[in-house]
PDB file of C-alpha atoms in Angstrom:
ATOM      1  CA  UNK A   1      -6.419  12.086-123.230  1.00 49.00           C
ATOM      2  CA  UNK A   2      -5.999   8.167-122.571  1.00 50.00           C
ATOM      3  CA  UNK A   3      -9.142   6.715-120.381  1.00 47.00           C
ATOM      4  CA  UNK A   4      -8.774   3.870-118.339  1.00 53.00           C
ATOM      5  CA  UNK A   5     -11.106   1.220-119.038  1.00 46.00           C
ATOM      6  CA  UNK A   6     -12.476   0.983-115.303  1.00 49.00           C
ATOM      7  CA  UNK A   7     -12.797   4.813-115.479  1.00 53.00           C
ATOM      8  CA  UNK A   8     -15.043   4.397-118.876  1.00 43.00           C
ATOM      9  CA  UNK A   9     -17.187   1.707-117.366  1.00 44.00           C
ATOM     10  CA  UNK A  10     -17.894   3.653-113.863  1.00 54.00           C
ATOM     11  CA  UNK A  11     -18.989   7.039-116.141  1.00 53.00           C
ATOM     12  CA  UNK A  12     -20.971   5.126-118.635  1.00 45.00           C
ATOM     13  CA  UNK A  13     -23.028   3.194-115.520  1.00 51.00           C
ATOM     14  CA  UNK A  14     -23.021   6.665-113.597  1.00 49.00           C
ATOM     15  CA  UNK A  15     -25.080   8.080-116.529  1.00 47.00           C
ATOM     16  CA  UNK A  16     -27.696   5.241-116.980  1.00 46.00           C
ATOM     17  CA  UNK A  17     -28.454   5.464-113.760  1.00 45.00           C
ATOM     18  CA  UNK A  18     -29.103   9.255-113.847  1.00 43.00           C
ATOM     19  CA  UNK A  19     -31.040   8.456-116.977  1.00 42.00           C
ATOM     20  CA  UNK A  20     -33.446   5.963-114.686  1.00 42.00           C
ATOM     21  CA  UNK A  21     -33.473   8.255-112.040  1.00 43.00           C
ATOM     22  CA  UNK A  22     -34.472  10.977-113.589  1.00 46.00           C
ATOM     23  CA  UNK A  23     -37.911  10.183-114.806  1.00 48.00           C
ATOM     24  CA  UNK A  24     -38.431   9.084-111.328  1.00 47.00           C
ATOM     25  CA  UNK A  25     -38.127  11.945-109.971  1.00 45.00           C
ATOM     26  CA  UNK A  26     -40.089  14.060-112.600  1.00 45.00           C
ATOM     27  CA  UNK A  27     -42.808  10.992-112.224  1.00 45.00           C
ATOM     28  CA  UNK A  28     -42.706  11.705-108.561  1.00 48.00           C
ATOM     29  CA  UNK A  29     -43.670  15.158-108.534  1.00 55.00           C
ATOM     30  CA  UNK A  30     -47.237  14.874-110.791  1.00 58.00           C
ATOM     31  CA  UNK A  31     -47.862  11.829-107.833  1.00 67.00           C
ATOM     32  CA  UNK A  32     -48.207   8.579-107.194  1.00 81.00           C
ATOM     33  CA  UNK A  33     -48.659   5.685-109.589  1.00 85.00           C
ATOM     34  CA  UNK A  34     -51.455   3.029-108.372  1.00 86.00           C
ATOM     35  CA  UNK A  35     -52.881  -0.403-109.738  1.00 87.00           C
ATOM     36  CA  UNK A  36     -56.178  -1.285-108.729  1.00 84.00           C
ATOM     37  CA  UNK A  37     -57.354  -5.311-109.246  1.00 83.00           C
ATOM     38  CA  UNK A  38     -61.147  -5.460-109.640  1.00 82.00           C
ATOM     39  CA  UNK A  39     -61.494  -9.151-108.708  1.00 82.00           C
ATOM     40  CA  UNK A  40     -65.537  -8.387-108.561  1.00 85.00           C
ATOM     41  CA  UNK A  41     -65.837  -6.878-111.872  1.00 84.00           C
ATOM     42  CA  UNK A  42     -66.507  -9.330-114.910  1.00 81.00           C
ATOM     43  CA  UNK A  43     -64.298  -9.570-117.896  1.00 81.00           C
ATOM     44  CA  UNK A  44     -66.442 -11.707-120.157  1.00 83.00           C
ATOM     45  CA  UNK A  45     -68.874 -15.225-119.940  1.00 85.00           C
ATOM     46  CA  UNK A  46     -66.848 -18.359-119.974  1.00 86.00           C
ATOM     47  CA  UNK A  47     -68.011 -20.918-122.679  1.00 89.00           C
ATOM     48  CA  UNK A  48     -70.003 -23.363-120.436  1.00 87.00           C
ATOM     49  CA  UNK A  49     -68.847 -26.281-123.392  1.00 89.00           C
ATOM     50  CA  UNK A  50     -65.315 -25.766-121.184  1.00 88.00           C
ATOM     51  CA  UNK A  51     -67.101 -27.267-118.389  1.00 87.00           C
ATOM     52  CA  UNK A  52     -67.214 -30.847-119.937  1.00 91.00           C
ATOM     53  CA  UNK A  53     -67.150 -34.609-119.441  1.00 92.00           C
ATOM     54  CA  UNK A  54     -65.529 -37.723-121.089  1.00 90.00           C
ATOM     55  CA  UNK A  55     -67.268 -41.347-120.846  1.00 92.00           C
ATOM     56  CA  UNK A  56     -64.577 -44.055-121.221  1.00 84.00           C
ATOM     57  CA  UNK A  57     -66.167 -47.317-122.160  1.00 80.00           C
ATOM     58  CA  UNK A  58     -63.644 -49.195-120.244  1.00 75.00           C
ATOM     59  CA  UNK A  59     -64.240 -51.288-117.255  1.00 73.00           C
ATOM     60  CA  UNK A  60     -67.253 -50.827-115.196  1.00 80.00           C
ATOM     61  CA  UNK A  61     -67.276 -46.980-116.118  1.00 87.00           C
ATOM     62  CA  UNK A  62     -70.611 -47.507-118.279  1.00 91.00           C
ATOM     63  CA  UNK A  63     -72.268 -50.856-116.742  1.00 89.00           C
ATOM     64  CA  UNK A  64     -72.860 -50.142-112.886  1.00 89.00           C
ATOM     65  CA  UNK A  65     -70.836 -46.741-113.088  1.00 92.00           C
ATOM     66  CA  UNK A  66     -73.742 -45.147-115.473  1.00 95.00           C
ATOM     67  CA  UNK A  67     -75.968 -48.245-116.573  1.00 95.00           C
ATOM     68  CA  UNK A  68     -78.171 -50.070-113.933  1.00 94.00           C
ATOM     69  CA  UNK A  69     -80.670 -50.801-116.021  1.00 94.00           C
ATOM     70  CA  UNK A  70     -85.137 -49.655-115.055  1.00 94.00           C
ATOM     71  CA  UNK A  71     -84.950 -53.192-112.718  1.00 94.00           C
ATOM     72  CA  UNK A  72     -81.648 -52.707-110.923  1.00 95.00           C
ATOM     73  CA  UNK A  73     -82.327 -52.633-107.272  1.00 96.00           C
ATOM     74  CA  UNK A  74     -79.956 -49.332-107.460  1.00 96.00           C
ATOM     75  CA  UNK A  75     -81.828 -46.220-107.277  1.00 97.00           C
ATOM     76  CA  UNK A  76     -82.394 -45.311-111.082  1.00 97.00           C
ATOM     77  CA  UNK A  77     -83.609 -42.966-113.320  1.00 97.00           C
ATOM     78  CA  UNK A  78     -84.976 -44.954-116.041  1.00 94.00           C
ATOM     79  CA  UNK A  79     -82.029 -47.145-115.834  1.00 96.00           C
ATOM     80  CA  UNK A  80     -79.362 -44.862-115.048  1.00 97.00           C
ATOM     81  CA  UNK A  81     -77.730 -44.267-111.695  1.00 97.00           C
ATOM     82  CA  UNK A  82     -79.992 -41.642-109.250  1.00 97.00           C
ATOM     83  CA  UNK A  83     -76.459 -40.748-107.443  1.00 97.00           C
ATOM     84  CA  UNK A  84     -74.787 -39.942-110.932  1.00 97.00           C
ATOM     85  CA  UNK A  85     -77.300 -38.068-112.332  1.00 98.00           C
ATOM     86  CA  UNK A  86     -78.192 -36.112-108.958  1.00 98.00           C
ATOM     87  CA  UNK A  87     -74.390 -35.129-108.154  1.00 97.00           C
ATOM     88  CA  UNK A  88     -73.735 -34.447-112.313  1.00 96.00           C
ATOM     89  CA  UNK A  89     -76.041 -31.582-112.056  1.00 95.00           C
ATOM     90  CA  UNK A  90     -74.510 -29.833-109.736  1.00 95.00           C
ATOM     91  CA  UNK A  91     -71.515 -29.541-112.069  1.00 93.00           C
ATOM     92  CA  UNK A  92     -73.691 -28.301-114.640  1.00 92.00           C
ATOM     93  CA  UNK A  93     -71.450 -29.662-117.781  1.00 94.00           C
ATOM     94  CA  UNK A  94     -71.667 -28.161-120.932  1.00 95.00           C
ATOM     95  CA  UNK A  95     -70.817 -31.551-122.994  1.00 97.00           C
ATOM     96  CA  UNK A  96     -70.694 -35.415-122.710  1.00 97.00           C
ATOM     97  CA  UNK A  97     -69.140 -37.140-124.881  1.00 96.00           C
ATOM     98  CA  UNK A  98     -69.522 -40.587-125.483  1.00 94.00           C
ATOM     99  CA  UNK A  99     -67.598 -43.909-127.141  1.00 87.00           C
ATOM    100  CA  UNK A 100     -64.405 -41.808-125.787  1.00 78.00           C
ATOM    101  CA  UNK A 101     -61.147 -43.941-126.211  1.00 78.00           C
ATOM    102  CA  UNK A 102     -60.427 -46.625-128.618  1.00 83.00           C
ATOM    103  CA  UNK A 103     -64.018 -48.342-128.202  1.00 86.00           C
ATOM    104  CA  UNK A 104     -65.425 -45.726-130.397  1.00 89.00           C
ATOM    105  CA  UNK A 105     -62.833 -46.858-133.117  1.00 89.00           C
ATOM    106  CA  UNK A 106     -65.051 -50.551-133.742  1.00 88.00           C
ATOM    107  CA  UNK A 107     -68.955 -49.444-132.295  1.00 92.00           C
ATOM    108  CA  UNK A 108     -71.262 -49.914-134.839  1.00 96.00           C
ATOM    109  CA  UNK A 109     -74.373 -47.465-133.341  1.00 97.00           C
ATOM    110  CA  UNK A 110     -77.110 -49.742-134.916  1.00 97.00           C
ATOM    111  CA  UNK A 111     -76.170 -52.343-132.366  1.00 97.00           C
ATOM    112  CA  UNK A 112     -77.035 -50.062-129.904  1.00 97.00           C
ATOM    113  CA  UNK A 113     -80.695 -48.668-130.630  1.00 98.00           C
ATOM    114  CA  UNK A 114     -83.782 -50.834-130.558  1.00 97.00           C
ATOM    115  CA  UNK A 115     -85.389 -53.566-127.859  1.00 96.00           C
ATOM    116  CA  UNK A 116     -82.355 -54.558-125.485  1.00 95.00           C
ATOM    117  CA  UNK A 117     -82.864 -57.774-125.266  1.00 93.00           C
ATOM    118  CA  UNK A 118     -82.388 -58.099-128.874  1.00 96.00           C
ATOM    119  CA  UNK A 119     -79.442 -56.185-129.102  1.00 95.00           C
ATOM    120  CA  UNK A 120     -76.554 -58.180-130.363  1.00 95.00           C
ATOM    121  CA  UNK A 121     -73.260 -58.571-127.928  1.00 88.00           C
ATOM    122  CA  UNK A 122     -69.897 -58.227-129.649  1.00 85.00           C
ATOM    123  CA  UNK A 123     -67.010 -58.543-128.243  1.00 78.00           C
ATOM    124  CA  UNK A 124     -65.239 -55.618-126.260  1.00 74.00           C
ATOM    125  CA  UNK A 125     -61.235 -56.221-127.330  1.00 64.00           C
ATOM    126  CA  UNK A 126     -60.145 -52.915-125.801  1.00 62.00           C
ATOM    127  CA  UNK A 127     -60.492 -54.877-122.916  1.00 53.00           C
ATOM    128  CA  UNK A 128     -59.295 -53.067-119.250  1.00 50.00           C
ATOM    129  CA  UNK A 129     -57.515 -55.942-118.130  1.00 46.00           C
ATOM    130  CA  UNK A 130     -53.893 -56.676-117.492  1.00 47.00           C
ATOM    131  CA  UNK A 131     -53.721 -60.504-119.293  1.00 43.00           C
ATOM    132  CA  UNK A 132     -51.995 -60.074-122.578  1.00 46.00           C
ATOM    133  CA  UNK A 133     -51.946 -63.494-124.387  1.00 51.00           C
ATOM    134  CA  UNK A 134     -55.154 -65.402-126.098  1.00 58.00           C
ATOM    135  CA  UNK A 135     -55.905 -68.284-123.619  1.00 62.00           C
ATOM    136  CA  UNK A 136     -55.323 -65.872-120.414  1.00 59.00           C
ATOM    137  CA  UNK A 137     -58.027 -63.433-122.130  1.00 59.00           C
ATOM    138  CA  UNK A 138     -60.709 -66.582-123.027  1.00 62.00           C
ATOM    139  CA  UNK A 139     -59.820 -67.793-119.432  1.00 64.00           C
ATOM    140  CA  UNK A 140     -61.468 -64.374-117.969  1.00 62.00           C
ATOM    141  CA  UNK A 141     -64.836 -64.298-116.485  1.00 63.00           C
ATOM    142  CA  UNK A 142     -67.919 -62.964-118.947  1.00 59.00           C
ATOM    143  CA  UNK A 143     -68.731 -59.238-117.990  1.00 56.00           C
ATOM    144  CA  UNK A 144     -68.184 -55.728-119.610  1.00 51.00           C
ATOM    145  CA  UNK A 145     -64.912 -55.714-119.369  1.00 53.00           C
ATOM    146  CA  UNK A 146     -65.087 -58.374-121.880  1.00 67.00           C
ATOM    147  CA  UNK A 147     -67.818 -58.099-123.356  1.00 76.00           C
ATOM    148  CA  UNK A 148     -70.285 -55.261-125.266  1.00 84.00           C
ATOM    149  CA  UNK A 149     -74.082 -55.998-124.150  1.00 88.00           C
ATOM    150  CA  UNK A 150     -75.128 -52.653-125.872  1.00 92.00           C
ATOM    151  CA  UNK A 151     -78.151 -52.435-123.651  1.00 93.00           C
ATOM    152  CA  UNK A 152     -76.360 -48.584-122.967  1.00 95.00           C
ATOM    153  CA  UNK A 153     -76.584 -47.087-126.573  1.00 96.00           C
ATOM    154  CA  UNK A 154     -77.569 -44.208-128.054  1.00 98.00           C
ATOM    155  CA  UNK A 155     -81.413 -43.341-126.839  1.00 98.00           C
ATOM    156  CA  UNK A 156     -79.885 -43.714-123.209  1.00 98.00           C
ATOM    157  CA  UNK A 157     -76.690 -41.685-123.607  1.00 97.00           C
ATOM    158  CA  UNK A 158     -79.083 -38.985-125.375  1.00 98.00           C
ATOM    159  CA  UNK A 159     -81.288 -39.663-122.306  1.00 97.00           C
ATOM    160  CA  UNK A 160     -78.615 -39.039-119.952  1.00 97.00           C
ATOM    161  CA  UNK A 161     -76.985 -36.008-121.173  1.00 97.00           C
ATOM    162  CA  UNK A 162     -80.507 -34.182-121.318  1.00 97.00           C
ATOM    163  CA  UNK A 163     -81.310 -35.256-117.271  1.00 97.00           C
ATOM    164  CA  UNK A 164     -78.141 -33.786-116.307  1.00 97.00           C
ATOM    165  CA  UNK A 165     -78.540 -30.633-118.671  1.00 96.00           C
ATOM    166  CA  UNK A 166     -76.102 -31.526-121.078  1.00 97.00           C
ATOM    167  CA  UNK A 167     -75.168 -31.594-124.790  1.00 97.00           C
ATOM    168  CA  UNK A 168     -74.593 -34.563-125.871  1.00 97.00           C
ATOM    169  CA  UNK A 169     -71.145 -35.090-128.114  1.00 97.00           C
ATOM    170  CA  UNK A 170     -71.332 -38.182-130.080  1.00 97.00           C
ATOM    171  CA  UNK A 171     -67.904 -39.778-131.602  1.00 95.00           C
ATOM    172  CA  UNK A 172     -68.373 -40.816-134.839  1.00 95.00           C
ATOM    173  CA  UNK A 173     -65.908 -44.821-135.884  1.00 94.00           C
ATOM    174  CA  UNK A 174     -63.405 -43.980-138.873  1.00 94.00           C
ATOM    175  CA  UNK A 175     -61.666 -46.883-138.516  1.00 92.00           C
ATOM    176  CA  UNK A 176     -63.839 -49.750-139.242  1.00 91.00           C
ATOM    177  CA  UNK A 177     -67.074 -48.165-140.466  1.00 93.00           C
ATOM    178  CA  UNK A 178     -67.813 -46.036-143.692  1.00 94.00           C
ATOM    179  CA  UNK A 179     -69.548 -42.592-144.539  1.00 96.00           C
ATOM    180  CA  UNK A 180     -72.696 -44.005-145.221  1.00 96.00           C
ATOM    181  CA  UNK A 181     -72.892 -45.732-141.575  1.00 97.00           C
ATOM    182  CA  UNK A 182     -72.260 -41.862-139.842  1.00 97.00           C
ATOM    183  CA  UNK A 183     -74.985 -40.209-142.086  1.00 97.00           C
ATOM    184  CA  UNK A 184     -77.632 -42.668-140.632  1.00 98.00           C
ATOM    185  CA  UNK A 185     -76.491 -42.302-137.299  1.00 98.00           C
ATOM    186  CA  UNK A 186     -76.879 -38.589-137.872  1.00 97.00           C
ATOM    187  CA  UNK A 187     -80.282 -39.354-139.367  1.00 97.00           C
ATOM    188  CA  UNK A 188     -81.367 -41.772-136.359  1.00 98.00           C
ATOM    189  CA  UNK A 189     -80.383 -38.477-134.347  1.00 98.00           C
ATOM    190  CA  UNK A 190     -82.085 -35.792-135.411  1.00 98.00           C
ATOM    191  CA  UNK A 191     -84.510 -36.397-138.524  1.00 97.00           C
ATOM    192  CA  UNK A 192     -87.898 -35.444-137.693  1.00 96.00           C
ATOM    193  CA  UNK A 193     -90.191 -38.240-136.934  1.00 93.00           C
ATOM    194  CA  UNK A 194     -91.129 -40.371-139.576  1.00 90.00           C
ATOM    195  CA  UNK A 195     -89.680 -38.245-142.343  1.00 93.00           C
ATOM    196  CA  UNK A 196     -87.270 -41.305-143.021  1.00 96.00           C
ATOM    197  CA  UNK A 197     -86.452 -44.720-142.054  1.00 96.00           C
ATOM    198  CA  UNK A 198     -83.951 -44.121-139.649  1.00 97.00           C
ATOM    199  CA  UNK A 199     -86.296 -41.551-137.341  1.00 97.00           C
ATOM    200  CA  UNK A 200     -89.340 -43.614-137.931  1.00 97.00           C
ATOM    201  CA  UNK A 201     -87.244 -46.457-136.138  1.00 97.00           C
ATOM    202  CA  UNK A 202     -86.304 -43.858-133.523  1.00 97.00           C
ATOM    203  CA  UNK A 203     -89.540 -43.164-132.755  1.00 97.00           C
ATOM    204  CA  UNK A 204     -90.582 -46.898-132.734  1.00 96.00           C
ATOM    205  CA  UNK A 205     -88.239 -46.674-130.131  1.00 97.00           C
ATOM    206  CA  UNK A 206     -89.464 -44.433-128.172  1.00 96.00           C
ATOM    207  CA  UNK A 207     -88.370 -41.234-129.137  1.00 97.00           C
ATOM    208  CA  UNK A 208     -90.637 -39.725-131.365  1.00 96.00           C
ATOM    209  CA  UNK A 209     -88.980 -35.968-130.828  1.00 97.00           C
ATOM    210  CA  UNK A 210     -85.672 -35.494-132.540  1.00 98.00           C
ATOM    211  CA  UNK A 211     -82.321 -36.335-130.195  1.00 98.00           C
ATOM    212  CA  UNK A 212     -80.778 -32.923-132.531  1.00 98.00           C
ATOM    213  CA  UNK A 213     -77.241 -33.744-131.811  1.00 98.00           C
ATOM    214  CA  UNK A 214     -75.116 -30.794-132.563  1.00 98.00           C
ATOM    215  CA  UNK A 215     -71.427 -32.208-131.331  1.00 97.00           C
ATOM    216  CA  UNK A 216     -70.247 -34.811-133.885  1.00 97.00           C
ATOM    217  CA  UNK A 217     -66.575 -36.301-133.480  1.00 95.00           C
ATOM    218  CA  UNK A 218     -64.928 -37.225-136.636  1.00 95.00           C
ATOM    219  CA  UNK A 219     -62.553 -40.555-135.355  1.00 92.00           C
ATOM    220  CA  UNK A 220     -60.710 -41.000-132.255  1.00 90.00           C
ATOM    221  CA  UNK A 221     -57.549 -41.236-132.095  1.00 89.00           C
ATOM    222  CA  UNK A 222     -56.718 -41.522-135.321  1.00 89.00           C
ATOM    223  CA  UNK A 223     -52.933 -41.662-135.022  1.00 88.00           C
ATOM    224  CA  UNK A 224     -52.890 -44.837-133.293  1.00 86.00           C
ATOM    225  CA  UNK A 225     -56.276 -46.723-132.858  1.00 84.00           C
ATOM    226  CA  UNK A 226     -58.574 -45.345-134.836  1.00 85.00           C
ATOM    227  CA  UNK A 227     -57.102 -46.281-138.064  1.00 86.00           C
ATOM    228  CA  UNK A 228     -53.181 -45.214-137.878  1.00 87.00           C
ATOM    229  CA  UNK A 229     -53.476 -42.469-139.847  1.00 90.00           C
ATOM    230  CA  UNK A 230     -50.545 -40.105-141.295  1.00 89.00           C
ATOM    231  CA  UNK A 231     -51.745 -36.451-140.843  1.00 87.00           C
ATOM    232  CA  UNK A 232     -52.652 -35.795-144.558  1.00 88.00           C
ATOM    233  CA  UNK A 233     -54.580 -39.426-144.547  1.00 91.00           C
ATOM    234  CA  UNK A 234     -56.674 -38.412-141.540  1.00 91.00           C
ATOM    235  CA  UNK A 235     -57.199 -35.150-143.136  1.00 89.00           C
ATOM    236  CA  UNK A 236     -58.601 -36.658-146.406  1.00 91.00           C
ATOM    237  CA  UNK A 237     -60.519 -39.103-144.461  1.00 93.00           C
ATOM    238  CA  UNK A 238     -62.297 -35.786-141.974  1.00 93.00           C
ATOM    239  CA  UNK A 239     -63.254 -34.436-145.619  1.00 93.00           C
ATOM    240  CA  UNK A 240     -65.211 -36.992-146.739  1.00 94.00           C
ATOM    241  CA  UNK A 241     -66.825 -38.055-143.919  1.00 95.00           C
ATOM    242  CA  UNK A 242     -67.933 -34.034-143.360  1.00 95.00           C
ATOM    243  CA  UNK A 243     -68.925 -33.135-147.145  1.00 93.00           C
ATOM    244  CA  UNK A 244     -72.261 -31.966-147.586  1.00 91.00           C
ATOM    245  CA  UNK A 245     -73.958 -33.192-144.494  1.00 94.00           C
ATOM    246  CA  UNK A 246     -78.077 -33.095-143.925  1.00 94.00           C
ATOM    247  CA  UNK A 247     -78.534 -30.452-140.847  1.00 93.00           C
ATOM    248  CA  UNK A 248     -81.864 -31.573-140.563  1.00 96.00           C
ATOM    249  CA  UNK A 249     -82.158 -28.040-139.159  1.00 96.00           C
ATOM    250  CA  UNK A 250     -79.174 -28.711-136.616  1.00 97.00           C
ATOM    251  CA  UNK A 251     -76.236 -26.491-136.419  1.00 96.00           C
ATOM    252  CA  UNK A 252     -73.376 -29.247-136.743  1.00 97.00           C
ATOM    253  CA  UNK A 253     -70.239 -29.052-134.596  1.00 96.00           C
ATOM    254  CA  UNK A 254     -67.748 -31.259-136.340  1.00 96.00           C
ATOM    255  CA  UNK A 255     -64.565 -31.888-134.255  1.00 93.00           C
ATOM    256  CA  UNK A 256     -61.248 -33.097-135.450  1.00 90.00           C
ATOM    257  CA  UNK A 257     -58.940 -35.924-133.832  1.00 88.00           C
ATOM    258  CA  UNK A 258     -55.820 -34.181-132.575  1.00 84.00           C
ATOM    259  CA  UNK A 259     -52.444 -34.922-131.869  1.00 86.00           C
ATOM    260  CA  UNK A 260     -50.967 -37.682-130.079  1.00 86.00           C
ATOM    261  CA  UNK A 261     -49.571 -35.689-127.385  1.00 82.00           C
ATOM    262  CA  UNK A 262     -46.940 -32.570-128.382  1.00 81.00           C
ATOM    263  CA  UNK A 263     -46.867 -34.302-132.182  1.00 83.00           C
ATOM    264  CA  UNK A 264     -46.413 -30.679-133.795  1.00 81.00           C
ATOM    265  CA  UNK A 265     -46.811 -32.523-136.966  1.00 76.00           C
ATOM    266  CA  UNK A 266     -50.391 -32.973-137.293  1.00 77.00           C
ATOM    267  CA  UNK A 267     -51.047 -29.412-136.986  1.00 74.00           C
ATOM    268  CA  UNK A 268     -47.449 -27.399-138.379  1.00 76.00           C
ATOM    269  CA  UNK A 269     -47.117 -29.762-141.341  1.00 70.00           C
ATOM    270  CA  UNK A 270     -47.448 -28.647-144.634  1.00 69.00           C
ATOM    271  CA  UNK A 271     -48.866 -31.474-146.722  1.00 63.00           C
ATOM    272  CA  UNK A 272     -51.353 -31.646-143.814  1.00 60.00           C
ATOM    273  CA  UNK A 273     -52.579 -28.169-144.053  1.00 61.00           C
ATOM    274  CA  UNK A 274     -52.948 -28.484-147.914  1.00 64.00           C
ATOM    275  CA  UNK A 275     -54.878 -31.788-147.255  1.00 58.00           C
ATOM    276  CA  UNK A 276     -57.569 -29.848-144.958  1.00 59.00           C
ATOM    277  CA  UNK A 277     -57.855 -27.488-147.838  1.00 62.00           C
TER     278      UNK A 277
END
């Protein structure tokens, strides 16, 4: 018997739609199907370290935006804006972390601890400015945007996390400072008081009780400003700065620089992941 192909095409979509049908129909008779969306039942906590904040130190985002300073005619708590710290709260972040962007990339922290009128100024090049060439820069005004007082350093940020109720998430400068410079930073942090050097001077300074810094970045950037890294160099670099650390009896977050972007290649590369091994 010949079959037309139109014939063929109306039997064969005759008999997948009995096929659907069918189970509807047996489906129909045991009763209705029904999803119900508990919107006030809980699944699980959210992380609270989700709920977290980035300080650029760009423009007037540290001096005036979080810095006053104790004699500033702005409301202050011990030189830090009243209106910052009062509205932060209410967002109740999880994290702050600080030297965000490429600034982090030349800070030395010991220029920021100690009396702060005897902290040294360096120069801020990461400037937020839109003059490009030499004598337009040197023909700016003085001011943060130019300059690095460091009369905001690391006893205030500390200070300033803890009066909002955060953790404070310190970014530690691969690119022009060297392994030995990040374990006294982490000693300055969270030694106990006058065990060593570094939290004897902390304590000099007015913080005799451990800062016990948990979030530790490890670079910035560190495809592009922070040292121009290839994957597997950054990778190498991440080892040896995080090899056999001092706790100091503080759990230690240490947190990777990521991608530029979508750059699948500092994550899906090969030599990379045998670097991090």
């Amino acid at each position: 018997m010949k079959l037309e192909r139109r014939e063929f095409l109306r039997g064969l979509s005759a008999a997948g739609t009995a096929a659907i049908l069918a189970p509807r129909a047996l489906y129909s008779q045991v009763g209705e199907s029904k999803i119900e969306i508990l919107i006030n039942e809980p699944i699980g906590p959210i992380n609270k370290d989700l709920y977290s904040h980035f300080v650029e130190h760009l423009g007037a985002v540290v001096y005036d935006g979080i810095w006053v300073g104790e004699k500033s005619k702005i409301p202050n708590y011990n030189g830090v804006r009243k209106d910052l710290v009062d509205n932060l709260k209410k967002l109740k972040p999880g994290v702050i972390r600080y030297l965000g962007g490429c600034f982090a990339d030349q800070y030395d922290w010991r220029d920021g601890v100690g009396v702060r009128d005897k902290r040294p100024t360096r120069v801020n090049f990461w400037a937020d400015t839109k003059y490009k060439t030499t004598k337009a820069y040197e023909d700016l005004p003085g001011g943060p945007q130019k300059y690095e007082t460091n009369r905001f350093g690391t006893d205030e940020f500390v200070t300033f996390c803890r009066s909002v109720g955060a953790e404070p998430y310190l970014a530690a400068n691969v690119r022009s400072r060297d392994v030995r410079v990040f374990l006294e930073w982490l000693e300055y942090c969270n030694a106990p008081a006058n065990l060593t050097t570094w939290s004897t001077e902390r304590a000099k300074n007015g913080h005799s009780n451990p800062h016990n810094v948990s979030f530790w970045g490890v670079g910035n950037e560190s495809w592009g400003c922070g040292g121009d890294f290839t994957p597997e160099e950054y990778a190498t670099e991440f080892r040896k700065f995080t090899a056999w650390l001092p706790t100091y009896g503080v759990p230690l977050k240490l947190i990777g620089s990521g991608p530029n972007g979508g750059d699948v290649n500092w994550t899906r590369n090969e030599n990379f992941s045998k670097a991090w091994r």
